CSV table of C-alpha atoms and ligand atoms in Angstrom, one decimal:
chain,number,residue,atom,x,y,z
Y,276,MET,CA,34.1,9.6,-10.1
Y,277,ILE,CA,31.1,7.2,-10.2
Y,278,PRO,CA,31.4,4.8,-7.3
Y,279,PRO,CA,31.4,1.0,-8.2
Y,280,GLU,CA,28.2,-1.0,-8.1
Y,281,PRO,CA,26.9,-1.6,-4.6
Y,282,ALA,CA,27.4,-5.1,-3.2
Y,283,LEU,CA,23.7,-5.4,-2.1
Y,284,ARG,CA,20.7,-5.3,-4.4
Y,285,LEU,CA,17.0,-5.5,-3.7
Y,286,ASP,CA,15.2,-6.9,-6.8
Y,287,VAL,CA,11.6,-6.0,-7.1
Y,288,ASP,CA,9.6,-8.4,-9.2
Y,289,ALA,CA,7.2,-6.0,-11.0
Y,290,ALA,CA,5.2,-8.8,-12.5
Y,291,ALA,CA,4.6,-10.4,-9.1
Y,292,LEU,CA,3.6,-7.0,-7.7
Y,293,THR,CA,1.1,-6.5,-10.6
Y,294,HIS,CA,-0.2,-10.0,-10.0
Y,295,ASN,CA,-0.7,-9.2,-6.3
Y,296,TRP,CA,-2.5,-5.9,-6.9
Y,297,ILE,CA,-4.8,-7.4,-9.5
Y,298,LYS,CA,-5.6,-10.3,-7.1
Y,299,LEU,CA,-6.4,-7.9,-4.3
Y,300,ASP,CA,-8.4,-5.7,-6.6
Y,301,THR,CA,-10.5,-8.7,-7.7
Y,302,LEU,CA,-10.9,-9.9,-4.0
Y,303,SER,CA,-12.1,-6.3,-3.2
Y,304,GLY,CA,-15.2,-7.0,-5.3
Y,305,ARG,CA,-17.0,-3.8,-6.3
Y,306,ALA,CA,-14.5,-1.7,-4.5
Y,307,ARG,CA,-11.2,-0.8,-6.2
Y,308,ALA,CA,-7.9,-1.5,-4.5
Y,309,GLY,CA,-5.6,1.4,-3.7
Y,310,ALA,CA,-2.1,0.9,-2.3
Y,311,ALA,CA,-0.3,1.8,0.9
Y,312,VAL,CA,3.1,3.0,-0.3
Y,313,LYS,CA,4.3,4.6,3.0
Y,314,ALA,CA,7.9,4.0,4.2
Y,315,ASP,CA,9.1,4.0,0.5
Y,316,ALA,CA,6.6,1.3,-0.5
Y,317,TYR,CA,7.5,-0.8,2.6
Y,318,GLY,CA,11.1,-0.5,1.7
Y,319,LEU,CA,10.9,-1.7,-1.9
Y,320,GLY,CA,11.2,1.8,-3.4
Y,321,VAL,CA,8.3,4.0,-4.7
Y,322,ALA,CA,10.2,4.7,-7.9
Y,323,THR,CA,9.6,1.1,-9.0
Y,324,VAL,CA,6.5,0.3,-7.1
Y,325,VAL,CA,4.2,3.3,-7.9
Y,326,PRO,CA,4.5,3.3,-11.7
Y,327,ALA,CA,4.0,-0.5,-11.8
Y,328,LEU,CA,0.8,-0.2,-9.6
Y,329,TRP,CA,-0.4,2.8,-11.7
Y,330,GLN,CA,0.1,0.7,-14.8
Y,331,ALA,CA,-1.9,-2.1,-13.2
Y,332,GLY,CA,-4.8,0.2,-12.6
Y,333,CYS,CA,-4.2,1.5,-9.0
Y,334,ARG,CA,-5.5,5.1,-8.6
Y,335,ASP,CA,-5.3,5.7,-4.8
Y,336,PHE,CA,-1.9,5.9,-3.0
Y,337,PHE,CA,-1.4,6.3,0.7
Y,338,VAL,CA,1.8,7.7,2.4
Y,339,ALA,CA,2.2,8.4,6.1
Y,340,HIS,CA,4.6,11.4,6.4
Y,341,TRP,CA,4.5,14.7,4.5
Y,342,SER,CA,8.2,14.0,3.7
Y,343,GLU,CA,7.0,11.0,1.6
Y,344,ALA,CA,4.5,12.9,-0.5
Y,345,THR,CA,6.6,14.5,-3.2
Y,346,ALA,CA,8.3,11.3,-4.4
Y,347,VAL,CA,4.9,9.7,-5.0
Y,348,ALA,CA,3.1,12.8,-6.2
Y,349,GLU,CA,5.7,13.2,-9.0
Y,350,LEU,CA,4.7,9.8,-10.4
Y,351,VAL,CA,0.9,10.1,-10.5
Y,352,PRO,CA,-1.7,12.8,-11.4
Y,353,ALA,CA,-2.9,15.3,-8.8
Y,354,GLY,CA,-5.3,14.0,-6.3
Y,355,ALA,CA,-4.1,10.4,-6.3
Y,356,VAL,CA,-2.0,10.7,-3.1
Y,357,SER,CA,-3.3,10.8,0.5
Y,358,VAL,CA,-1.1,11.8,3.4
Y,359,LEU,CA,-2.3,9.8,6.4
Y,360,HIS,CA,-0.6,11.8,9.2
Y,361,GLY,CA,-2.6,14.9,8.5
Y,362,PRO,CA,-1.7,18.6,8.5
Y,363,LEU,CA,-0.1,19.5,11.8
Y,364,THR,CA,0.8,23.1,10.7
Y,365,GLY,CA,-0.4,25.7,8.2
Y,366,ALA,CA,2.7,24.9,6.2
Y,367,ASP,CA,1.6,21.3,5.9
Y,368,ALA,CA,-1.8,22.4,4.6
Y,369,ALA,CA,-0.2,24.9,2.1
Y,370,PHE,CA,2.1,22.2,0.9
Y,371,ALA,CA,-0.8,19.8,0.3
Y,372,ARG,CA,-2.5,22.4,-1.8
Y,373,ALA,CA,0.6,23.3,-3.8
Y,374,LEU,CA,1.5,19.7,-4.5
Y,375,GLY,CA,-2.0,18.5,-5.2
Y,376,VAL,CA,-2.1,15.8,-2.6
Y,377,LYS,CA,-5.0,15.2,-0.1
Y,378,PRO,CA,-4.4,15.6,3.6
Y,379,VAL,CA,-6.1,13.0,5.7
Y,380,ILE,CA,-7.9,15.0,8.5
Y,381,ASN,CA,-7.6,13.4,11.9
Y,382,SER,CA,-8.9,16.0,14.3
Y,383,LEU,CA,-11.1,19.1,14.5
Y,384,ALA,CA,-8.0,21.2,14.8
Y,385,GLN,CA,-6.8,19.7,11.5
Y,386,ALA,CA,-10.2,20.4,9.9
Y,387,GLN,CA,-10.0,24.0,11.1
Y,388,ARG,CA,-6.4,24.3,9.8
Y,389,TRP,CA,-7.3,22.9,6.4
Y,390,ILE,CA,-10.3,25.2,6.0
Y,391,ALA,CA,-8.2,28.2,7.1
Y,392,ALA,CA,-5.6,27.3,4.4
Y,393,GLY,CA,-8.3,27.4,1.7
Y,394,GLY,CA,-9.5,23.9,1.9
Y,395,GLY,CA,-10.4,21.8,-1.1
Y,396,ALA,CA,-10.8,18.0,-1.4
Y,397,CYS,CA,-9.5,16.1,1.6
Y,398,ASP,CA,-9.9,12.7,3.2
Y,399,LEU,CA,-11.2,12.1,6.7
Y,400,MET,CA,-10.0,9.4,9.0
Y,401,VAL,CA,-12.5,8.3,11.7
Y,402,ASP,CA,-11.3,6.3,14.7
Y,403,THR,CA,-13.7,3.4,15.1
Y,404,GLY,CA,-11.8,1.5,17.8
Y,405,ILE,CA,-8.1,1.2,17.1
Y,406,ASN,CA,-7.6,4.3,19.2
Y,407,ARG,CA,-4.6,5.5,17.3
Y,408,LEU,CA,-5.1,8.1,14.6
Y,409,GLY,CA,-8.4,9.6,13.5
Y,410,LEU,CA,-11.3,11.8,14.5
Y,411,PRO,CA,-13.3,10.5,17.5
Y,412,MET,CA,-16.9,9.4,16.5
Y,413,VAL,CA,-18.3,12.0,18.8
Y,414,ASP,CA,-16.7,14.8,16.8
Y,415,LEU,CA,-18.4,13.8,13.5
Y,416,SER,CA,-21.4,16.0,14.2
Y,417,ASP,CA,-19.3,19.1,14.7
Y,418,PRO,CA,-20.3,21.9,12.2
Y,419,LEU,CA,-16.6,22.1,11.1
Y,420,ILE,CA,-16.8,18.7,9.6
Y,421,LYS,CA,-19.8,19.7,7.4
Y,422,GLN,CA,-17.6,22.4,5.9
Y,423,LEU,CA,-15.1,19.9,4.6
Y,424,SER,CA,-15.1,18.6,1.1
Y,425,ILE,CA,-14.5,14.9,1.9
Y,426,ASP,CA,-13.3,12.6,-0.9
Y,427,LEU,CA,-12.5,9.5,1.1
Y,428,LEU,CA,-14.0,8.6,4.4
Y,429,LEU,CA,-11.5,6.3,6.1
Y,430,SER,CA,-11.2,4.1,9.1
Y,431,HIS,CA,-8.6,1.5,10.0
Y,432,LEU,CA,-9.1,-1.9,11.5
Y,433,ALA,CA,-7.2,-3.0,14.6
Y,434,SER,CA,-7.5,-6.8,14.2
Y,435,ALA,CA,-8.3,-7.5,10.6
Y,436,ASP,CA,-5.9,-10.5,10.7
Y,437,ASP,CA,-7.8,-12.0,13.7
Y,438,GLU,CA,-11.3,-13.4,14.1
Y,439,SER,CA,-12.0,-10.7,16.6
Y,440,PRO,CA,-15.3,-9.3,17.7
Y,441,LEU,CA,-13.7,-5.9,17.3
Y,442,ASN,CA,-14.0,-6.2,13.5
Y,443,GLY,CA,-17.8,-6.2,13.6
Y,444,ILE,CA,-17.8,-3.4,16.1
Y,445,GLN,CA,-15.6,-1.2,13.9
Y,446,LEU,CA,-17.6,-2.1,10.8
Y,447,GLY,CA,-20.8,-0.9,12.6
Y,448,ARG,CA,-19.2,2.4,13.6
Y,449,TRP,CA,-17.8,3.0,10.1
Y,450,ASN,CA,-21.2,2.4,8.6
Y,451,GLU,CA,-22.7,4.8,11.2
Y,452,ALA,CA,-20.1,7.4,10.2
Y,453,ARG,CA,-20.9,6.9,6.5
Y,454,GLY,CA,-24.6,7.7,7.3
Y,455,LEU,CA,-23.7,10.9,9.3
Y,456,ILE,CA,-21.4,12.9,6.9
Y,457,ALA,CA,-21.2,13.6,3.2
Y,458,HIS,CA,-18.4,11.9,1.4
Y,459,ARG,CA,-17.7,10.7,-2.1
Y,460,LYS,CA,-16.1,7.3,-1.3
Y,461,ALA,CA,-15.6,5.1,1.8
Y,462,SER,CA,-12.6,2.9,2.8
Y,463,LEU,CA,-12.0,0.5,5.7
Y,464,ALA,CA,-10.0,-2.5,4.7
Y,465,ASN,CA,-6.2,-3.0,4.7
Y,466,SER,CA,-4.8,-6.3,3.2
Y,467,ALA,CA,-6.3,-8.6,5.8
Y,468,GLY,CA,-9.5,-6.6,5.9
Y,469,ILE,CA,-10.1,-7.4,2.2
Y,470,ALA,CA,-10.4,-11.1,3.2
Y,471,LEU,CA,-13.2,-10.2,5.8
Y,472,GLY,CA,-15.7,-10.0,2.9
Y,473,PRO,CA,-17.8,-7.5,1.0
Y,474,ASP,CA,-19.2,-5.7,4.0
Y,475,TYR,CA,-15.7,-4.4,4.7
Y,476,HIS,CA,-14.9,-3.3,1.2
Y,477,GLY,CA,-16.7,0.1,0.7
Y,478,ASP,CA,-15.5,1.9,-2.4
Y,479,VAL,CA,-11.7,1.7,-2.0
Y,480,THR,CA,-9.5,-0.9,-0.2
Y,481,ARG,CA,-6.0,-0.1,1.1
Y,482,PRO,CA,-3.7,-3.1,0.8
Y,483,GLY,CA,-0.1,-2.7,1.8
Y,484,ILE,CA,1.8,-5.8,3.0
Y,485,ALA,CA,-0.1,-8.2,0.7
Y,486,LEU,CA,0.9,-6.2,-2.4
Y,487,TYR,CA,4.5,-6.9,-1.5
Y,488,GLY,CA,4.1,-10.6,-0.9
Y,489,GLY,CA,3.2,-10.6,2.7
Y,490,VAL,CA,0.4,-13.0,3.8
Y,491,PRO,CA,-1.4,-11.3,6.7
Y,492,CYS,CA,-4.1,-14.0,7.2
Y,493,ALA,CA,-4.8,-17.6,6.3
Y,494,ALA,CA,-7.5,-16.7,3.7
Y,495,LEU,CA,-4.8,-15.0,1.5
Y,496,ALA,CA,-2.3,-17.9,1.7
Y,497,GLY,CA,-1.4,-19.2,-1.7
Y,498,GLU,CA,-2.9,-16.1,-3.5
Y,499,LEU,CA,0.2,-13.9,-3.5
Y,500,ARG,CA,3.6,-14.0,-5.0
Y,501,GLN,CA,7.0,-13.0,-3.5
Y,502,VAL,CA,8.0,-9.5,-4.7
Y,503,ALA,CA,11.1,-8.5,-2.8
Y,504,ARG,CA,14.3,-10.5,-3.4
Y,505,PRO,CA,17.4,-9.3,-1.6
Y,506,HIS,CA,20.8,-10.3,-3.1
Y,507,ALA,CA,24.3,-9.9,-1.7
Y,508,ALA,CA,27.8,-10.3,-3.2
Y,509,LEU,CA,30.2,-13.0,-2.0
Y,510,ILE,CA,33.2,-11.1,-0.7
Y,511,GLN,CA,35.4,-14.0,0.5
Y,512,VAL,CA,35.7,-17.7,0.3
Y,513,ARG,CA,37.6,-19.8,2.8
Y,514,ASP,CA,38.1,-23.5,3.7
Y,515,LEU,CA,37.6,-24.5,7.4
Y,516,GLN,CA,39.2,-27.5,9.1
Y,517,ALA,CA,37.1,-29.6,11.5
Y,518,GLY,CA,37.1,-27.7,14.8
Y,519,ASP,CA,37.4,-24.2,13.3
Y,520,SER,CA,34.7,-21.8,14.6
Y,521,VAL,CA,32.9,-19.1,12.7
Y,522,GLY,CA,32.2,-15.5,13.7
Y,523,TYR,CA,31.6,-13.6,16.9
Y,524,ASN,CA,31.4,-15.7,20.0
Y,525,ALA,CA,32.3,-18.8,17.9
Y,526,THR,CA,28.7,-20.1,17.9
Y,527,PHE,CA,29.3,-22.5,15.0
Y,528,THR,CA,32.1,-25.0,14.8
Y,529,ALA,CA,32.9,-26.9,11.7
Y,530,PRO,CA,32.3,-30.7,12.3
Y,531,VAL,CA,34.3,-31.6,9.2
Y,532,THR,CA,36.4,-29.8,6.5
Y,533,MET,CA,34.1,-27.4,4.8
Y,534,ARG,CA,34.1,-24.4,2.4
Y,535,VAL,CA,32.3,-21.3,3.6
Y,536,GLY,CA,31.6,-17.9,2.1
Y,537,VAL,CA,31.3,-14.4,3.5
Y,538,ILE,CA,28.5,-12.2,2.0
Y,539,SER,CA,28.2,-8.4,2.2
Y,540,LEU,CA,25.0,-8.4,4.3
Y,541,GLY,CA,24.6,-7.9,8.0
Y,542,TYR,CA,22.3,-6.5,10.7
Y,543,ALA,CA,23.1,-2.9,9.6
Y,544,ASP,CA,21.2,-3.8,6.4
Y,545,GLY,CA,18.2,-5.2,8.3
Y,546,TYR,CA,19.4,-8.8,8.2
Y,547,LEU,CA,19.1,-9.1,12.0
Y,548,ARG,CA,20.8,-11.5,14.4
Y,549,ALA,CA,17.4,-13.3,14.5
Y,550,TRP,CA,18.6,-15.0,11.3
Y,551,SER,CA,21.7,-16.5,13.0
Y,552,GLY,CA,21.4,-20.3,12.7
Y,553,GLY,CA,18.2,-20.3,10.7
Y,554,GLY,CA,18.7,-18.2,7.6
Y,555,THR,CA,19.6,-19.5,4.2
Y,556,MET,CA,20.9,-18.2,0.9
Y,557,VAL,CA,20.1,-19.6,-2.5
Y,558,HIS,CA,22.2,-19.9,-5.7
Y,559,GLN,CA,20.7,-21.6,-8.7
Y,560,GLY,CA,18.4,-23.8,-6.6
Y,561,ARG,CA,21.2,-24.7,-4.1
Y,562,THR,CA,20.5,-23.9,-0.5
Y,563,LEU,CA,23.4,-22.3,1.5
Y,564,PRO,CA,22.7,-22.1,5.3
Y,565,VAL,CA,23.9,-19.2,7.5
Y,566,LEU,CA,26.7,-20.2,9.9
Y,567,GLY,CA,27.3,-18.6,13.2
Y,568,ARG,CA,26.2,-15.1,14.1
Y,569,VAL,CA,25.2,-12.4,11.7
Y,570,SER,CA,27.6,-9.5,12.0
Y,571,MET,CA,27.0,-5.8,11.2
Y,572,ASP,CA,28.2,-6.0,7.6
Y,573,MET,CA,28.8,-9.6,7.0
Y,574,THR,CA,27.2,-13.1,7.2
Y,575,VAL,CA,29.0,-16.4,6.8
Y,576,ILE,CA,27.3,-19.1,4.8
Y,577,ASP,CA,28.0,-22.8,4.1
Y,578,LEU,CA,29.2,-23.3,0.5
Y,579,SER,CA,29.3,-27.1,0.7
Y,580,ALA,CA,26.5,-27.2,-1.9
Y,581,ALA,CA,28.1,-24.7,-4.2
Y,582,PRO,CA,31.9,-25.0,-4.0
Y,583,ASP,CA,32.2,-23.4,-7.4
Y,584,LEU,CA,31.3,-20.0,-6.2
Y,585,GLY,CA,33.9,-17.3,-5.6
Y,586,GLU,CA,34.5,-13.6,-4.8
Y,587,GLY,CA,32.1,-11.3,-6.7
Y,588,ASP,CA,29.4,-13.9,-7.3
Y,589,TRP,CA,25.8,-12.9,-6.3
Y,590,ILE,CA,23.7,-14.9,-3.8
Y,591,GLU,CA,20.0,-14.6,-3.2
Y,592,VAL,CA,18.8,-14.2,0.3
Y,593,ALA,CA,15.9,-16.6,1.0
Y,594,TYR,CA,13.2,-14.1,2.0
Y,595,ASP,CA,9.7,-15.6,1.5
Y,596,LEU,CA,7.9,-13.4,4.0
Y,597,PRO,CA,5.5,-15.8,5.9
Y,598,HIS,CA,8.3,-18.4,6.2
Y,599,SER,CA,10.9,-15.7,7.3
Y,600,ALA,CA,8.6,-14.3,9.9
Y,601,ALA,CA,8.0,-17.8,11.4
Y,602,LEU,CA,11.7,-18.4,11.4
Y,603,THR,CA,12.9,-15.1,13.0
Y,604,GLY,CA,10.0,-14.0,15.1
Y,605,LEU,CA,10.0,-10.7,13.2
Y,606,SER,CA,6.8,-9.5,11.5
Y,607,GLN,CA,6.5,-9.6,7.8
Y,608,TYR,CA,6.2,-5.8,7.9
Y,609,GLU,CA,9.5,-5.5,9.9
Y,610,LEU,CA,11.2,-7.8,7.5
Y,611,LEU,CA,10.5,-5.5,4.5
Y,612,THR,CA,10.7,-2.0,6.1
Y,613,GLY,CA,13.9,-2.9,7.9
Y,614,LEU,CA,16.0,-3.5,4.8
Y,615,GLY,CA,18.6,-0.8,4.9
Y,616,ARG,CA,19.9,2.0,2.7
Y,617,ARG,CA,22.9,0.0,1.4
Y,618,PHE,CA,20.6,-2.0,-0.9
Y,619,ALA,CA,20.5,-0.7,-4.4
Y,620,ARG,CA,16.8,-0.6,-5.3
M,176,PLP,C1,-0.4,0.9,6.5
M,176,PLP,C2,-1.8,1.1,6.3
M,176,PLP,C3,-2.6,0.3,5.5
M,176,PLP,C4,-2.0,-1.0,4.9
M,176,PLP,O1,-2.0,-2.0,5.8
M,176,PLP,P1,-1.5,-3.5,5.5
M,176,PLP,O2,-1.8,-4.2,6.7
M,176,PLP,O3,-0.1,-3.4,5.2
M,176,PLP,O4,-2.3,-4.0,4.3
M,176,PLP,C5,-3.9,0.6,5.2
M,176,PLP,N1,-4.4,1.7,5.8
M,176,PLP,C6,-3.8,2.5,6.7
M,176,PLP,C7,-4.4,3.7,7.3
M,176,PLP,C8,-2.4,2.3,6.9
M,176,PLP,O5,-1.7,3.0,7.8
């Protein structure tokens, strides 16, 4: 038996996604924009996101885990996917070769492992100051590195969204690395890095959050459109009397008679308790505030502005990323990647 339609839906606006990629590609100047599609395209779903980006002209896709590679590789030609976490085992290296994805080499041991597995085109991540993932600068002169066939020479900025002196320091080291080893293309900028200007662009940029409507820095404000629009079904409507309270710990009390609705969205879906008291829903331009505490599977909303709504109607969750982040204290990245598995994508 086919189960009924889920009561949560995440709409992905493919036109807005395409708009954002084209905008970021244009802002990347002579470089072309790729796309970070790790964590299932930041929670939006690679099955929708990757074909739309390919159609727009994107040719470089980045995932983090090996477990993410197949779903993306199935949607694009061989060689278009890079796996950032690198080959930790011979099995990872063999898998990359069989699937036609590029491993991102992050250490001398990984370089050795890739060569031992038969090698071929790979990417190389150099750590220029984030001190997270990547080959230390001092290892660039190791003879093993000369044996690699490096397609993309990458580094990653720690503070692209800040006016930090670290940006200039990392840029200098990345340029030094570019002079030291043979590679076909170079890449440094994430979304915010694109806004740092042409020196930071190289040949390929790697936007993630900005593709999906996040605004990582002031320079990109107003340039990007909202892509992810969560929707939830109304599962109950009730009328409160003045003095009735709502939800766990009764944190909201009705001041007057009012109609409220219960929607099938809660913190188990990534709609965290940080939204309690500040979140809003929208129906045909009408604003419906969250009342009381968000529960695991439900949120109560004020239907005063939409008394016509009833069980089974769909409500849009207001989810503009910069505004939502300011309201909840969550990052724009967390707001997207936290959306749970109960959403139909
Ligand atoms: C996630 C990631 C990106 C994208 O970063 P955004 O800030 O989302 O634009 C780019 N490069 C690497 C290596 C990443 O891990």
